[in-house]
PDB file of C-alpha atoms in Angstrom:
ATOM      1  CA  UNK A   1     -47.401 -24.249 -47.785  1.00 38.00           C
ATOM      2  CA  UNK A   2     -49.565 -22.292 -45.377  1.00 42.00           C
ATOM      3  CA  UNK A   3     -52.540 -24.227 -44.087  1.00 42.00           C
ATOM      4  CA  UNK A   4     -55.864 -22.646 -44.913  1.00 47.00           C
ATOM      5  CA  UNK A   5     -57.899 -21.218 -42.102  1.00 46.00           C
ATOM      6  CA  UNK A   6     -61.644 -20.962 -42.068  1.00 46.00           C
ATOM      7  CA  UNK A   7     -63.494 -17.720 -41.574  1.00 47.00           C
ATOM      8  CA  UNK A   8     -65.361 -17.776 -38.260  1.00 44.00           C
ATOM      9  CA  UNK A   9     -68.749 -19.441 -38.528  1.00 47.00           C
ATOM     10  CA  UNK A  10     -68.397 -20.405 -42.187  1.00 51.00           C
ATOM     11  CA  UNK A  11     -66.933 -23.051 -44.400  1.00 50.00           C
ATOM     12  CA  UNK A  12     -65.221 -20.381 -46.500  1.00 51.00           C
ATOM     13  CA  UNK A  13     -61.461 -20.734 -46.528  1.00 49.00           C
ATOM     14  CA  UNK A  14     -59.592 -17.484 -46.054  1.00 42.00           C
ATOM     15  CA  UNK A  15     -55.944 -17.475 -47.097  1.00 39.00           C
ATOM     16  CA  UNK A  16     -53.567 -16.331 -44.391  1.00 33.00           C
ATOM     17  CA  UNK A  17     -52.502 -13.303 -46.432  1.00 29.00           C
ATOM     18  CA  UNK A  18     -55.996 -12.147 -47.341  1.00 31.00           C
ATOM     19  CA  UNK A  19     -58.400 -10.170 -45.257  1.00 29.00           C
ATOM     20  CA  UNK A  20     -61.635 -11.822 -44.250  1.00 33.00           C
ATOM     21  CA  UNK A  21     -64.594 -10.588 -46.223  1.00 34.00           C
ATOM     22  CA  UNK A  22     -68.236 -11.019 -45.338  1.00 36.00           C
ATOM     23  CA  UNK A  23     -69.151 -14.181 -43.449  1.00 41.00           C
ATOM     24  CA  UNK A  24     -70.332 -15.919 -46.616  1.00 42.00           C
ATOM     25  CA  UNK A  25     -70.596 -14.156 -49.925  1.00 43.00           C
ATOM     26  CA  UNK A  26     -73.454 -14.979 -52.225  1.00 44.00           C
ATOM     27  CA  UNK A  27     -72.518 -17.431 -54.962  1.00 43.00           C
ATOM     28  CA  UNK A  28     -71.031 -15.568 -57.907  1.00 45.00           C
ATOM     29  CA  UNK A  29     -73.817 -14.186 -60.083  1.00 47.00           C
ATOM     30  CA  UNK A  30     -71.579 -14.114 -63.150  1.00 47.00           C
ATOM     31  CA  UNK A  31     -71.646 -17.589 -64.672  1.00 47.00           C
ATOM     32  CA  UNK A  32     -68.709 -16.858 -66.971  1.00 52.00           C
ATOM     33  CA  UNK A  33     -66.033 -17.123 -64.299  1.00 60.00           C
ATOM     34  CA  UNK A  34     -63.876 -20.246 -64.257  1.00 88.00           C
ATOM     35  CA  UNK A  35     -64.284 -22.582 -61.287  1.00 93.00           C
ATOM     36  CA  UNK A  36     -62.173 -25.465 -60.072  1.00 94.00           C
ATOM     37  CA  UNK A  37     -63.839 -28.336 -58.238  1.00 95.00           C
ATOM     38  CA  UNK A  38     -61.525 -30.322 -55.962  1.00 95.00           C
ATOM     39  CA  UNK A  39     -62.871 -33.723 -54.969  1.00 95.00           C
ATOM     40  CA  UNK A  40     -61.685 -37.233 -54.156  1.00 94.00           C
ATOM     41  CA  UNK A  41     -62.871 -39.928 -56.573  1.00 94.00           C
ATOM     42  CA  UNK A  42     -61.491 -42.667 -54.315  1.00 94.00           C
ATOM     43  CA  UNK A  43     -64.772 -42.275 -52.403  1.00 95.00           C
ATOM     44  CA  UNK A  44     -67.403 -43.976 -54.577  1.00 96.00           C
ATOM     45  CA  UNK A  45     -70.193 -41.734 -53.275  1.00 96.00           C
ATOM     46  CA  UNK A  46     -68.176 -38.582 -53.981  1.00 95.00           C
ATOM     47  CA  UNK A  47     -67.171 -39.833 -57.420  1.00 95.00           C
ATOM     48  CA  UNK A  48     -70.777 -40.666 -58.332  1.00 96.00           C
ATOM     49  CA  UNK A  49     -71.919 -37.245 -57.095  1.00 95.00           C
ATOM     50  CA  UNK A  50     -69.360 -35.394 -59.207  1.00 95.00           C
ATOM     51  CA  UNK A  51     -70.167 -37.490 -62.281  1.00 95.00           C
ATOM     52  CA  UNK A  52     -73.855 -36.724 -61.825  1.00 94.00           C
ATOM     53  CA  UNK A  53     -73.104 -33.024 -61.320  1.00 94.00           C
ATOM     54  CA  UNK A  54     -71.143 -32.927 -64.577  1.00 92.00           C
ATOM     55  CA  UNK A  55     -74.022 -34.575 -66.464  1.00 92.00           C
ATOM     56  CA  UNK A  56     -76.514 -32.031 -65.094  1.00 92.00           C
ATOM     57  CA  UNK A  57     -74.518 -28.984 -66.164  1.00 89.00           C
ATOM     58  CA  UNK A  58     -75.028 -27.366 -69.539  1.00 84.00           C
ATOM     59  CA  UNK A  59     -72.086 -27.868 -71.932  1.00 83.00           C
ATOM     60  CA  UNK A  60     -71.196 -24.161 -71.748  1.00 79.00           C
ATOM     61  CA  UNK A  61     -71.116 -24.110 -67.941  1.00 77.00           C
ATOM     62  CA  UNK A  62     -69.407 -27.479 -67.640  1.00 78.00           C
ATOM     63  CA  UNK A  63     -66.651 -26.246 -69.937  1.00 82.00           C
ATOM     64  CA  UNK A  64     -65.965 -23.387 -67.503  1.00 88.00           C
ATOM     65  CA  UNK A  65     -65.322 -25.823 -64.645  1.00 92.00           C
ATOM     66  CA  UNK A  66     -62.011 -27.596 -64.073  1.00 92.00           C
ATOM     67  CA  UNK A  67     -62.658 -30.930 -62.348  1.00 93.00           C
ATOM     68  CA  UNK A  68     -59.683 -31.949 -60.190  1.00 93.00           C
ATOM     69  CA  UNK A  69     -59.739 -35.434 -58.738  1.00 93.00           C
ATOM     70  CA  UNK A  70     -57.053 -35.054 -56.081  1.00 92.00           C
ATOM     71  CA  UNK A  71     -56.564 -38.816 -55.831  1.00 88.00           C
ATOM     72  CA  UNK A  72     -54.718 -38.594 -59.167  1.00 88.00           C
ATOM     73  CA  UNK A  73     -53.924 -34.843 -59.321  1.00 85.00           C
ATOM     74  CA  UNK A  74     -52.212 -34.269 -55.966  1.00 83.00           C
ATOM     75  CA  UNK A  75     -50.475 -31.129 -57.250  1.00 86.00           C
ATOM     76  CA  UNK A  76     -53.878 -29.375 -57.177  1.00 88.00           C
ATOM     77  CA  UNK A  77     -53.888 -29.707 -53.376  1.00 88.00           C
ATOM     78  CA  UNK A  78     -50.736 -27.674 -52.913  1.00 86.00           C
ATOM     79  CA  UNK A  79     -51.949 -24.984 -55.295  1.00 85.00           C
ATOM     80  CA  UNK A  80     -55.164 -24.678 -53.289  1.00 87.00           C
ATOM     81  CA  UNK A  81     -53.371 -24.838 -49.925  1.00 88.00           C
ATOM     82  CA  UNK A  82     -55.288 -27.964 -48.899  1.00 91.00           C
ATOM     83  CA  UNK A  83     -54.331 -31.357 -47.545  1.00 91.00           C
ATOM     84  CA  UNK A  84     -55.484 -34.679 -48.936  1.00 91.00           C
ATOM     85  CA  UNK A  85     -57.341 -35.353 -45.689  1.00 92.00           C
ATOM     86  CA  UNK A  86     -59.315 -32.104 -46.063  1.00 93.00           C
ATOM     87  CA  UNK A  87     -60.500 -33.098 -49.540  1.00 93.00           C
ATOM     88  CA  UNK A  88     -61.285 -36.591 -48.314  1.00 94.00           C
ATOM     89  CA  UNK A  89     -63.689 -34.980 -45.834  1.00 94.00           C
ATOM     90  CA  UNK A  90     -65.223 -32.260 -48.052  1.00 95.00           C
ATOM     91  CA  UNK A  91     -65.257 -31.190 -51.643  1.00 95.00           C
ATOM     92  CA  UNK A  92     -64.103 -27.667 -52.484  1.00 96.00           C
ATOM     93  CA  UNK A  93     -64.774 -25.123 -55.186  1.00 96.00           C
ATOM     94  CA  UNK A  94     -62.204 -22.448 -55.981  1.00 94.00           C
ATOM     95  CA  UNK A  95     -63.310 -19.438 -57.995  1.00 91.00           C
ATOM     96  CA  UNK A  96     -61.191 -17.411 -60.404  1.00 85.00           C
ATOM     97  CA  UNK A  97     -60.227 -15.033 -57.601  1.00 89.00           C
ATOM     98  CA  UNK A  98     -58.796 -17.867 -55.514  1.00 87.00           C
ATOM     99  CA  UNK A  99     -61.607 -18.006 -52.950  1.00 93.00           C
ATOM    100  CA  UNK A 100     -62.262 -21.510 -51.656  1.00 94.00           C
ATOM    101  CA  UNK A 101     -65.672 -22.772 -50.647  1.00 96.00           C
ATOM    102  CA  UNK A 102     -66.234 -26.137 -49.014  1.00 95.00           C
ATOM    103  CA  UNK A 103     -69.140 -28.443 -48.462  1.00 96.00           C
ATOM    104  CA  UNK A 104     -72.592 -26.883 -48.661  1.00 96.00           C
ATOM    105  CA  UNK A 105     -71.193 -23.502 -49.732  1.00 96.00           C
ATOM    106  CA  UNK A 106     -69.225 -25.200 -52.509  1.00 96.00           C
ATOM    107  CA  UNK A 107     -72.426 -26.900 -53.647  1.00 96.00           C
ATOM    108  CA  UNK A 108     -74.196 -23.523 -53.731  1.00 96.00           C
ATOM    109  CA  UNK A 109     -71.464 -22.047 -55.943  1.00 95.00           C
ATOM    110  CA  UNK A 110     -71.559 -25.045 -58.277  1.00 94.00           C
ATOM    111  CA  UNK A 111     -75.362 -25.256 -58.419  1.00 94.00           C
ATOM    112  CA  UNK A 112     -75.443 -21.591 -59.421  1.00 92.00           C
ATOM    113  CA  UNK A 113     -74.185 -22.831 -62.808  1.00 90.00           C
ATOM    114  CA  UNK A 114     -76.424 -25.886 -62.998  1.00 92.00           C
ATOM    115  CA  UNK A 115     -79.685 -25.579 -64.950  1.00 91.00           C
ATOM    116  CA  UNK A 116     -82.596 -26.548 -62.741  1.00 92.00           C
ATOM    117  CA  UNK A 117     -80.568 -26.104 -59.545  1.00 94.00           C
ATOM    118  CA  UNK A 118     -80.067 -22.335 -59.442  1.00 94.00           C
ATOM    119  CA  UNK A 119     -83.093 -22.038 -57.145  1.00 96.00           C
ATOM    120  CA  UNK A 120     -81.450 -24.513 -54.751  1.00 96.00           C
ATOM    121  CA  UNK A 121     -78.245 -22.475 -54.785  1.00 96.00           C
ATOM    122  CA  UNK A 122     -80.233 -19.389 -53.805  1.00 96.00           C
ATOM    123  CA  UNK A 123     -82.155 -21.315 -51.145  1.00 97.00           C
ATOM    124  CA  UNK A 124     -79.150 -22.820 -49.358  1.00 96.00           C
ATOM    125  CA  UNK A 125     -77.425 -19.446 -49.456  1.00 95.00           C
ATOM    126  CA  UNK A 126     -80.087 -17.878 -47.208  1.00 96.00           C
ATOM    127  CA  UNK A 127     -78.724 -17.278 -43.682  1.00 93.00           C
ATOM    128  CA  UNK A 128     -80.820 -19.778 -41.682  1.00 95.00           C
ATOM    129  CA  UNK A 129     -80.959 -22.381 -44.447  1.00 96.00           C
ATOM    130  CA  UNK A 130     -77.197 -22.006 -45.015  1.00 96.00           C
ATOM    131  CA  UNK A 131     -76.550 -22.962 -41.400  1.00 96.00           C
ATOM    132  CA  UNK A 132     -78.840 -25.992 -41.635  1.00 97.00           C
ATOM    133  CA  UNK A 133     -77.248 -27.028 -44.962  1.00 97.00           C
ATOM    134  CA  UNK A 134     -73.732 -26.665 -43.526  1.00 96.00           C
ATOM    135  CA  UNK A 135     -74.502 -28.697 -40.408  1.00 97.00           C
ATOM    136  CA  UNK A 136     -76.278 -31.388 -42.434  1.00 97.00           C
ATOM    137  CA  UNK A 137     -73.498 -31.609 -45.023  1.00 96.00           C
ATOM    138  CA  UNK A 138     -70.793 -31.771 -42.339  1.00 96.00           C
ATOM    139  CA  UNK A 139     -72.706 -34.465 -40.416  1.00 97.00           C
ATOM    140  CA  UNK A 140     -73.050 -36.585 -43.557  1.00 97.00           C
ATOM    141  CA  UNK A 141     -69.443 -35.923 -44.641  1.00 96.00           C
ATOM    142  CA  UNK A 142     -68.103 -37.079 -41.262  1.00 96.00           C
ATOM    143  CA  UNK A 143     -70.000 -40.357 -41.558  1.00 96.00           C
ATOM    144  CA  UNK A 144     -68.957 -40.841 -45.174  1.00 96.00           C
ATOM    145  CA  UNK A 145     -65.307 -40.219 -44.239  1.00 96.00           C
ATOM    146  CA  UNK A 146     -65.530 -42.811 -41.428  1.00 96.00           C
ATOM    147  CA  UNK A 147     -67.230 -45.320 -43.769  1.00 96.00           C
ATOM    148  CA  UNK A 148     -64.446 -44.921 -46.348  1.00 95.00           C
ATOM    149  CA  UNK A 149     -61.829 -45.463 -43.620  1.00 95.00           C
ATOM    150  CA  UNK A 150     -63.586 -48.637 -42.462  1.00 95.00           C
ATOM    151  CA  UNK A 151     -63.637 -49.874 -46.073  1.00 94.00           C
ATOM    152  CA  UNK A 152     -59.879 -49.271 -46.326  1.00 93.00           C
ATOM    153  CA  UNK A 153     -60.058 -46.632 -49.025  1.00 90.00           C
ATOM    154  CA  UNK A 154     -57.734 -44.447 -46.945  1.00 85.00           C
TER     155      UNK A 154
END
């Protein structure tokens, strides 16, 4: 399995066989496309966040999202070209065209389908705000990963 590589300056995963597109595409405007969310429920904070996200989504939009807890669906990792450690550090969203988004960009894609949060998706997709959101998410994710290690969750 080829390891994913990240497009320069973004959290967008670019498969080794694909060509890099724009630095960070806008979240898909079409809410009818199927998404897959890859997360690790072994982390209690991550699990609570995904449960809350599911409750906030409308039934129609939630039905178009496949929720993959990689702690019990490890086969999803290989299909996405990710390692368990990568999903322990960040959550990912894969769209129907196979594009992977991680962290803050993944949140923007998911919030695009969440009533009451579409404005936040648009906001954190703006160039300067996107950078701040990415840095903030990555800072928090690093600390959360370390906390889970200290607690013996992995």
